[in-house]
């Protein structure tokens, strides 16, 4: 079931991990071995979680890579549904042979 307006993974990271523990974006970037600007873009919802980033997040924050990718896909699909116009589409009718 699709959530209504799911949280971007970056917002989730900020809310669940960084803010409660007082951890900075720079510290997370060091742990992830990425540029601080990469983490800033992720935390601000300007970057999607790639497969490689999901692996990094898995090691550093402990959730499975699949969970990070699922969270990203749910967010991205919800965003697409908000913009998508399906009025010109209709199902393909396939007759059995």
mmCIF file of N, CA and C in Angstrom:
data_model
loop_
_atom_site.group_PDB
_atom_site.id
_atom_site.type_symbol
_atom_site.label_atom_id
_atom_site.label_comp_id
_atom_site.label_asym_id
_atom_site.label_seq_id
_atom_site.Cartn_x
_atom_site.Cartn_y
_atom_site.Cartn_z
ATOM 1 N N UNK A 1 0.838 -1.173 0.000
ATOM 2 C CA UNK A 1 0.000 0.000 0.000
ATOM 3 C C UNK A 1 0.890 1.246 0.000
ATOM 4 N N UNK A 2 0.567 2.209 -0.832
ATOM 5 C CA UNK A 2 1.365 3.426 -0.963
ATOM 6 C C UNK A 2 0.977 4.415 0.132
ATOM 7 N N UNK A 3 1.988 4.947 0.800
ATOM 8 C CA UNK A 3 1.759 5.982 1.806
ATOM 9 C C UNK A 3 1.335 7.276 1.130
ATOM 10 N N UNK A 4 0.639 8.104 1.883
ATOM 11 C CA UNK A 4 0.327 9.443 1.412
ATOM 12 C C UNK A 4 1.512 10.338 1.750
ATOM 13 N N UNK A 5 2.060 10.983 0.743
ATOM 14 C CA UNK A 5 3.186 11.898 0.899
ATOM 15 C C UNK A 5 4.317 11.297 1.751
ATOM 16 N N UNK A 6 4.940 10.240 1.272
ATOM 17 C CA UNK A 6 6.018 9.616 2.049
ATOM 18 C C UNK A 6 7.209 10.551 2.232
ATOM 19 N N UNK A 7 7.941 10.316 3.294
ATOM 20 C CA UNK A 7 9.105 11.118 3.634
ATOM 21 C C UNK A 7 10.275 10.778 2.709
ATOM 22 N N UNK A 8 10.986 11.806 2.264
ATOM 23 C CA UNK A 8 12.212 11.586 1.495
ATOM 24 C C UNK A 8 13.231 10.923 2.431
ATOM 25 N N UNK A 9 14.048 10.004 1.919
ATOM 26 C CA UNK A 9 15.043 9.353 2.780
ATOM 27 C C UNK A 9 15.951 10.333 3.519
ATOM 28 N N UNK A 10 16.278 11.458 2.889
ATOM 29 C CA UNK A 10 17.116 12.456 3.553
ATOM 30 C C UNK A 10 16.438 13.051 4.771
ATOM 31 N N UNK A 11 15.146 13.322 4.645
ATOM 32 C CA UNK A 11 14.384 13.840 5.782
ATOM 33 C C UNK A 11 14.321 12.790 6.890
ATOM 34 N N UNK A 12 14.149 11.531 6.491
ATOM 35 C CA UNK A 12 14.126 10.427 7.454
ATOM 36 C C UNK A 12 15.452 10.354 8.211
ATOM 37 N N UNK A 13 16.553 10.449 7.492
ATOM 38 C CA UNK A 13 17.879 10.398 8.116
ATOM 39 C C UNK A 13 18.032 11.540 9.122
ATOM 40 N N UNK A 14 17.635 12.732 8.727
ATOM 41 C CA UNK A 14 17.734 13.885 9.627
ATOM 42 C C UNK A 14 16.890 13.692 10.874
ATOM 43 N N UNK A 15 15.628 13.307 10.673
ATOM 44 C CA UNK A 15 14.672 13.204 11.763
ATOM 45 C C UNK A 15 14.962 12.047 12.716
ATOM 46 N N UNK A 16 15.325 10.904 12.160
ATOM 47 C CA UNK A 16 15.482 9.696 12.973
ATOM 48 C C UNK A 16 16.900 9.527 13.518
ATOM 49 N N UNK A 17 17.897 9.900 12.739
ATOM 50 C CA UNK A 17 19.273 9.637 13.137
ATOM 51 C C UNK A 17 20.046 10.871 13.595
ATOM 52 N N UNK A 18 20.074 11.897 12.782
ATOM 53 C CA UNK A 18 20.980 13.014 13.046
ATOM 54 C C UNK A 18 20.498 13.937 14.164
ATOM 55 N N UNK A 19 19.293 14.467 14.028
ATOM 56 C CA UNK A 19 18.800 15.434 15.014
ATOM 57 C C UNK A 19 18.754 14.874 16.434
ATOM 58 N N UNK A 20 18.180 13.678 16.650
ATOM 59 C CA UNK A 20 18.125 13.181 18.030
ATOM 60 C C UNK A 20 19.505 12.959 18.662
ATOM 61 N N UNK A 21 20.487 12.596 17.838
ATOM 62 C CA UNK A 21 21.831 12.306 18.362
ATOM 63 C C UNK A 21 22.776 13.505 18.269
ATOM 64 N N UNK A 22 22.305 14.609 17.697
ATOM 65 C CA UNK A 22 23.158 15.781 17.542
ATOM 66 C C UNK A 22 24.326 15.557 16.600
ATOM 67 N N UNK A 23 24.110 14.759 15.561
ATOM 68 C CA UNK A 23 25.160 14.446 14.590
ATOM 69 C C UNK A 23 25.043 15.406 13.413
ATOM 70 N N UNK A 24 26.159 15.952 12.975
ATOM 71 C CA UNK A 24 26.167 16.906 11.869
ATOM 72 C C UNK A 24 26.200 16.190 10.517
ATOM 73 N N UNK A 25 25.805 16.923 9.493
ATOM 74 C CA UNK A 25 25.888 16.411 8.122
ATOM 75 C C UNK A 25 27.339 16.116 7.762
ATOM 76 N N UNK A 26 28.248 16.949 8.225
ATOM 77 C CA UNK A 26 29.675 16.752 7.943
ATOM 78 C C UNK A 26 30.171 15.430 8.546
ATOM 79 N N UNK A 27 29.753 15.138 9.765
ATOM 80 C CA UNK A 27 30.144 13.874 10.406
ATOM 81 C C UNK A 27 29.590 12.689 9.635
ATOM 82 N N UNK A 28 28.332 12.782 9.217
ATOM 83 C CA UNK A 28 27.745 11.702 8.423
ATOM 84 C C UNK A 28 28.499 11.536 7.111
ATOM 85 N N UNK A 29 28.853 12.641 6.475
ATOM 86 C CA UNK A 29 29.599 12.581 5.212
ATOM 87 C C UNK A 29 30.932 11.872 5.406
ATOM 88 N N UNK A 30 31.609 12.165 6.498
ATOM 89 C CA UNK A 30 32.892 11.503 6.781
ATOM 90 C C UNK A 30 32.690 10.003 6.948
ATOM 91 N N UNK A 31 31.649 9.617 7.678
ATOM 92 C CA UNK A 31 31.368 8.191 7.891
ATOM 93 C C UNK A 31 30.993 7.486 6.585
ATOM 94 N N UNK A 32 30.261 8.192 5.733
ATOM 95 C CA UNK A 32 29.845 7.617 4.451
ATOM 96 C C UNK A 32 30.951 7.666 3.403
ATOM 97 N N UNK A 33 32.026 8.409 3.700
ATOM 98 C CA UNK A 33 33.137 8.619 2.774
ATOM 99 C C UNK A 33 32.666 9.278 1.477
ATOM 100 N N UNK A 34 31.874 10.349 1.657
ATOM 101 C CA UNK A 34 31.406 11.145 0.524
ATOM 102 C C UNK A 34 31.626 12.622 0.834
ATOM 103 N N UNK A 35 31.497 13.452 -0.173
ATOM 104 C CA UNK A 35 31.635 14.892 -0.020
ATOM 105 C C UNK A 35 30.489 15.421 0.848
ATOM 106 N N UNK A 36 30.754 16.361 1.751
ATOM 107 C CA UNK A 36 29.672 16.932 2.563
ATOM 108 C C UNK A 36 28.528 17.511 1.735
ATOM 109 N N UNK A 37 28.828 18.044 0.556
ATOM 110 C CA UNK A 37 27.756 18.591 -0.281
ATOM 111 C C UNK A 37 26.807 17.484 -0.757
ATOM 112 N N UNK A 38 27.323 16.282 -0.916
ATOM 113 C CA UNK A 38 26.475 15.148 -1.292
ATOM 114 C C UNK A 38 25.464 14.868 -0.193
ATOM 115 N N UNK A 39 25.937 14.843 1.047
ATOM 116 C CA UNK A 39 25.037 14.596 2.174
ATOM 117 C C UNK A 39 24.041 15.741 2.321
ATOM 118 N N UNK A 40 24.488 16.956 2.141
ATOM 119 C CA UNK A 40 23.590 18.100 2.240
ATOM 120 C C UNK A 40 22.476 18.002 1.206
ATOM 121 N N UNK A 41 22.826 17.641 -0.028
ATOM 122 C CA UNK A 41 21.806 17.479 -1.081
ATOM 123 C C UNK A 41 20.831 16.359 -0.717
ATOM 124 N N UNK A 42 21.357 15.263 -0.170
ATOM 125 C CA UNK A 42 20.500 14.151 0.240
ATOM 126 C C UNK A 42 19.558 14.588 1.356
ATOM 127 N N UNK A 43 20.099 15.223 2.380
ATOM 128 C CA UNK A 43 19.288 15.642 3.525
ATOM 129 C C UNK A 43 18.232 16.667 3.134
ATOM 130 N N UNK A 44 18.524 17.473 2.118
ATOM 131 C CA UNK A 44 17.573 18.489 1.653
ATOM 132 C C UNK A 44 16.605 17.964 0.595
ATOM 133 N N UNK A 45 16.665 16.676 0.292
ATOM 134 C CA UNK A 45 15.750 16.090 -0.679
ATOM 135 C C UNK A 45 16.068 16.456 -2.110
ATOM 136 N N UNK A 46 17.281 16.915 -2.377
ATOM 137 C CA UNK A 46 17.692 17.319 -3.728
ATOM 138 C C UNK A 46 18.406 16.199 -4.468
ATOM 139 N N UNK A 47 18.620 15.079 -3.802
ATOM 140 C CA UNK A 47 19.330 13.950 -4.389
ATOM 141 C C UNK A 47 18.605 12.669 -4.003
ATOM 142 N N UNK A 48 18.521 11.759 -4.939
ATOM 143 C CA UNK A 48 17.894 10.475 -4.636
ATOM 144 C C UNK A 48 18.931 9.502 -4.086
ATOM 145 N N UNK A 49 18.469 8.494 -3.364
ATOM 146 C CA UNK A 49 19.350 7.451 -2.861
ATOM 147 C C UNK A 49 19.648 6.487 -4.002
ATOM 148 N N UNK A 50 20.901 6.421 -4.400
ATOM 149 C CA UNK A 50 21.335 5.489 -5.448
ATOM 150 C C UNK A 50 21.614 4.132 -4.805
ATOM 151 N N UNK A 51 21.865 3.151 -5.629
ATOM 152 C CA UNK A 51 22.197 1.823 -5.114
ATOM 153 C C UNK A 51 23.481 1.875 -4.282
ATOM 154 N N UNK A 52 24.474 2.626 -4.768
ATOM 155 C CA UNK A 52 25.726 2.747 -4.027
ATOM 156 C C UNK A 52 25.511 3.460 -2.691
ATOM 157 N N UNK A 53 24.720 4.523 -2.706
ATOM 158 C CA UNK A 53 24.450 5.243 -1.461
ATOM 159 C C UNK A 53 23.671 4.351 -0.494
ATOM 160 N N UNK A 54 22.773 3.535 -1.011
ATOM 161 C CA UNK A 54 22.030 2.606 -0.157
ATOM 162 C C UNK A 54 22.981 1.651 0.552
ATOM 163 N N UNK A 55 24.010 1.202 -0.142
ATOM 164 C CA UNK A 55 25.007 0.324 0.481
ATOM 165 C C UNK A 55 25.791 1.069 1.559
ATOM 166 N N UNK A 56 26.152 2.311 1.271
ATOM 167 C CA UNK A 56 26.869 3.121 2.262
ATOM 168 C C UNK A 56 25.994 3.356 3.503
ATOM 169 N N UNK A 57 24.741 3.736 3.268
ATOM 170 C CA UNK A 57 23.821 3.985 4.383
ATOM 171 C C UNK A 57 23.600 2.722 5.204
ATOM 172 N N UNK A 58 23.525 1.587 4.526
ATOM 173 C CA UNK A 58 23.371 0.302 5.213
ATOM 174 C C UNK A 58 24.503 0.077 6.213
ATOM 175 N N UNK A 59 25.722 0.314 5.784
ATOM 176 C CA UNK A 59 26.882 0.086 6.649
ATOM 177 C C UNK A 59 26.924 1.101 7.789
ATOM 178 N N UNK A 60 26.648 2.353 7.486
ATOM 179 C CA UNK A 60 26.804 3.417 8.479
ATOM 180 C C UNK A 60 25.598 3.529 9.418
ATOM 181 N N UNK A 61 24.388 3.383 8.894
ATOM 182 C CA UNK A 61 23.190 3.586 9.718
ATOM 183 C C UNK A 61 22.457 2.301 10.088
ATOM 184 N N UNK A 62 22.759 1.198 9.400
ATOM 185 C CA UNK A 62 22.262 -0.091 9.854
ATOM 186 C C UNK A 62 20.996 -0.642 9.235
ATOM 187 N N UNK A 63 20.284 0.107 8.419
ATOM 188 C CA UNK A 63 19.105 -0.448 7.737
ATOM 189 C C UNK A 63 19.578 -1.190 6.488
ATOM 190 N N UNK A 64 18.752 -2.060 5.952
ATOM 191 C CA UNK A 64 19.155 -2.801 4.760
ATOM 192 C C UNK A 64 19.217 -1.874 3.550
ATOM 193 N N UNK A 65 20.071 -2.204 2.569
ATOM 194 C CA UNK A 65 20.091 -1.397 1.341
ATOM 195 C C UNK A 65 18.718 -1.377 0.668
ATOM 196 N N UNK A 66 18.034 -2.505 0.723
ATOM 197 C CA UNK A 66 16.708 -2.601 0.116
ATOM 198 C C UNK A 66 15.723 -1.622 0.762
ATOM 199 N N UNK A 67 15.835 -1.440 2.075
ATOM 200 C CA UNK A 67 14.911 -0.518 2.748
ATOM 201 C C UNK A 67 15.153 0.920 2.317
ATOM 202 N N UNK A 68 16.422 1.287 2.103
ATOM 203 C CA UNK A 68 16.722 2.643 1.623
ATOM 204 C C UNK A 68 16.186 2.850 0.213
ATOM 205 N N UNK A 69 16.361 1.849 -0.647
ATOM 206 C CA UNK A 69 15.874 1.958 -2.023
ATOM 207 C C UNK A 69 14.350 1.953 -2.074
ATOM 208 N N UNK A 70 13.718 1.159 -1.215
ATOM 209 C CA UNK A 70 12.254 1.140 -1.151
ATOM 210 C C UNK A 70 11.717 2.489 -0.714
ATOM 211 N N UNK A 71 12.352 3.080 0.302
ATOM 212 C CA UNK A 71 11.937 4.395 0.771
ATOM 213 C C UNK A 71 12.061 5.426 -0.350
ATOM 214 N N UNK A 72 13.169 5.382 -1.089
ATOM 215 C CA UNK A 72 13.371 6.313 -2.199
ATOM 216 C C UNK A 72 12.331 6.088 -3.285
ATOM 217 N N UNK A 73 12.081 4.827 -3.627
ATOM 218 C CA UNK A 73 11.107 4.522 -4.679
ATOM 219 C C UNK A 73 9.700 4.961 -4.293
ATOM 220 N N UNK A 74 9.316 4.760 -3.037
ATOM 221 C CA UNK A 74 7.995 5.198 -2.589
ATOM 222 C C UNK A 74 7.862 6.714 -2.699
ATOM 223 N N UNK A 75 8.904 7.418 -2.273
ATOM 224 C CA UNK A 75 8.895 8.877 -2.361
ATOM 225 C C UNK A 75 8.828 9.326 -3.829
ATOM 226 N N UNK A 76 9.683 8.759 -4.666
ATOM 227 C CA UNK A 76 9.747 9.160 -6.076
ATOM 228 C C UNK A 76 8.448 8.858 -6.807
ATOM 229 N N UNK A 77 7.857 7.703 -6.540
ATOM 230 C CA UNK A 77 6.604 7.340 -7.199
ATOM 231 C C UNK A 77 5.477 8.260 -6.753
ATOM 232 N N UNK A 78 5.427 8.596 -5.484
ATOM 233 C CA UNK A 78 4.394 9.516 -5.000
ATOM 234 C C UNK A 78 4.544 10.875 -5.683
ATOM 235 N N UNK A 79 5.787 11.353 -5.797
ATOM 236 C CA UNK A 79 6.041 12.630 -6.461
ATOM 237 C C UNK A 79 5.590 12.572 -7.927
ATOM 238 N N UNK A 80 5.906 11.482 -8.604
ATOM 239 C CA UNK A 80 5.516 11.334 -10.010
ATOM 240 C C UNK A 80 3.995 11.318 -10.155
ATOM 241 N N UNK A 81 3.325 10.640 -9.233
ATOM 242 C CA UNK A 81 1.858 10.589 -9.300
ATOM 243 C C UNK A 81 1.238 11.978 -9.156
ATOM 244 N N UNK A 82 1.884 12.855 -8.433
ATOM 245 C CA UNK A 82 1.348 14.202 -8.265
ATOM 246 C C UNK A 82 1.422 14.998 -9.562
ATOM 247 N N UNK A 83 2.399 14.684 -10.416
ATOM 248 C CA UNK A 83 2.606 15.417 -11.668
ATOM 249 C C UNK A 83 2.007 14.712 -12.890
ATOM 250 N N UNK A 84 1.733 13.438 -12.782
ATOM 251 C CA UNK A 84 1.379 12.618 -13.930
ATOM 252 C C UNK A 84 -0.047 12.865 -14.409
ATOM 253 N N UNK A 85 -0.199 13.030 -15.711
ATOM 254 C CA UNK A 85 -1.511 13.207 -16.328
ATOM 255 C C UNK A 85 -1.821 11.957 -17.153
ATOM 256 N N UNK A 86 -2.771 11.166 -16.679
ATOM 257 C CA UNK A 86 -3.097 9.911 -17.363
ATOM 258 C C UNK A 86 -4.341 10.039 -18.244
ATOM 259 N N UNK A 87 -4.825 11.246 -18.449
ATOM 260 C CA UNK A 87 -6.087 11.422 -19.178
ATOM 261 C C UNK A 87 -6.037 10.926 -20.625
ATOM 262 N N UNK A 88 -4.864 10.873 -21.231
ATOM 263 C CA UNK A 88 -4.763 10.428 -22.626
ATOM 264 C C UNK A 88 -4.438 8.939 -22.749
ATOM 265 N N UNK A 89 -4.374 8.240 -21.627
ATOM 266 C CA UNK A 89 -4.009 6.832 -21.639
ATOM 267 C C UNK A 89 -5.227 5.950 -21.425
ATOM 268 N N UNK A 90 -5.186 4.759 -22.000
ATOM 269 C CA UNK A 90 -6.227 3.758 -21.773
ATOM 270 C C UNK A 90 -5.586 2.382 -21.859
ATOM 271 N N UNK A 91 -6.198 1.394 -21.216
ATOM 272 C CA UNK A 91 -5.624 0.048 -21.231
ATOM 273 C C UNK A 91 -5.596 -0.541 -22.645
ATOM 274 N N UNK A 92 -4.568 -1.324 -22.910
ATOM 275 C CA UNK A 92 -4.452 -2.037 -24.173
ATOM 276 C C UNK A 92 -5.388 -3.234 -24.129
ATOM 277 N N UNK A 93 -6.209 -3.374 -25.143
ATOM 278 C CA UNK A 93 -7.130 -4.504 -25.191
ATOM 279 C C UNK A 93 -6.465 -5.646 -25.954
ATOM 280 N N UNK A 94 -6.304 -6.759 -25.276
ATOM 281 C CA UNK A 94 -5.657 -7.925 -25.868
ATOM 282 C C UNK A 94 -6.682 -9.046 -25.941
ATOM 283 N N UNK A 95 -6.861 -9.575 -27.146
ATOM 284 C CA UNK A 95 -7.795 -10.690 -27.319
ATOM 285 C C UNK A 95 -7.004 -11.988 -27.305
ATOM 286 N N UNK A 96 -7.594 -13.007 -26.737
ATOM 287 C CA UNK A 96 -6.941 -14.320 -26.684
ATOM 288 C C UNK A 96 -6.959 -14.966 -28.051
ATOM 289 N N UNK A 97 -5.913 -15.729 -28.348
ATOM 290 C CA UNK A 97 -5.817 -16.393 -29.653
ATOM 291 C C UNK A 97 -6.640 -17.643 -29.685
#
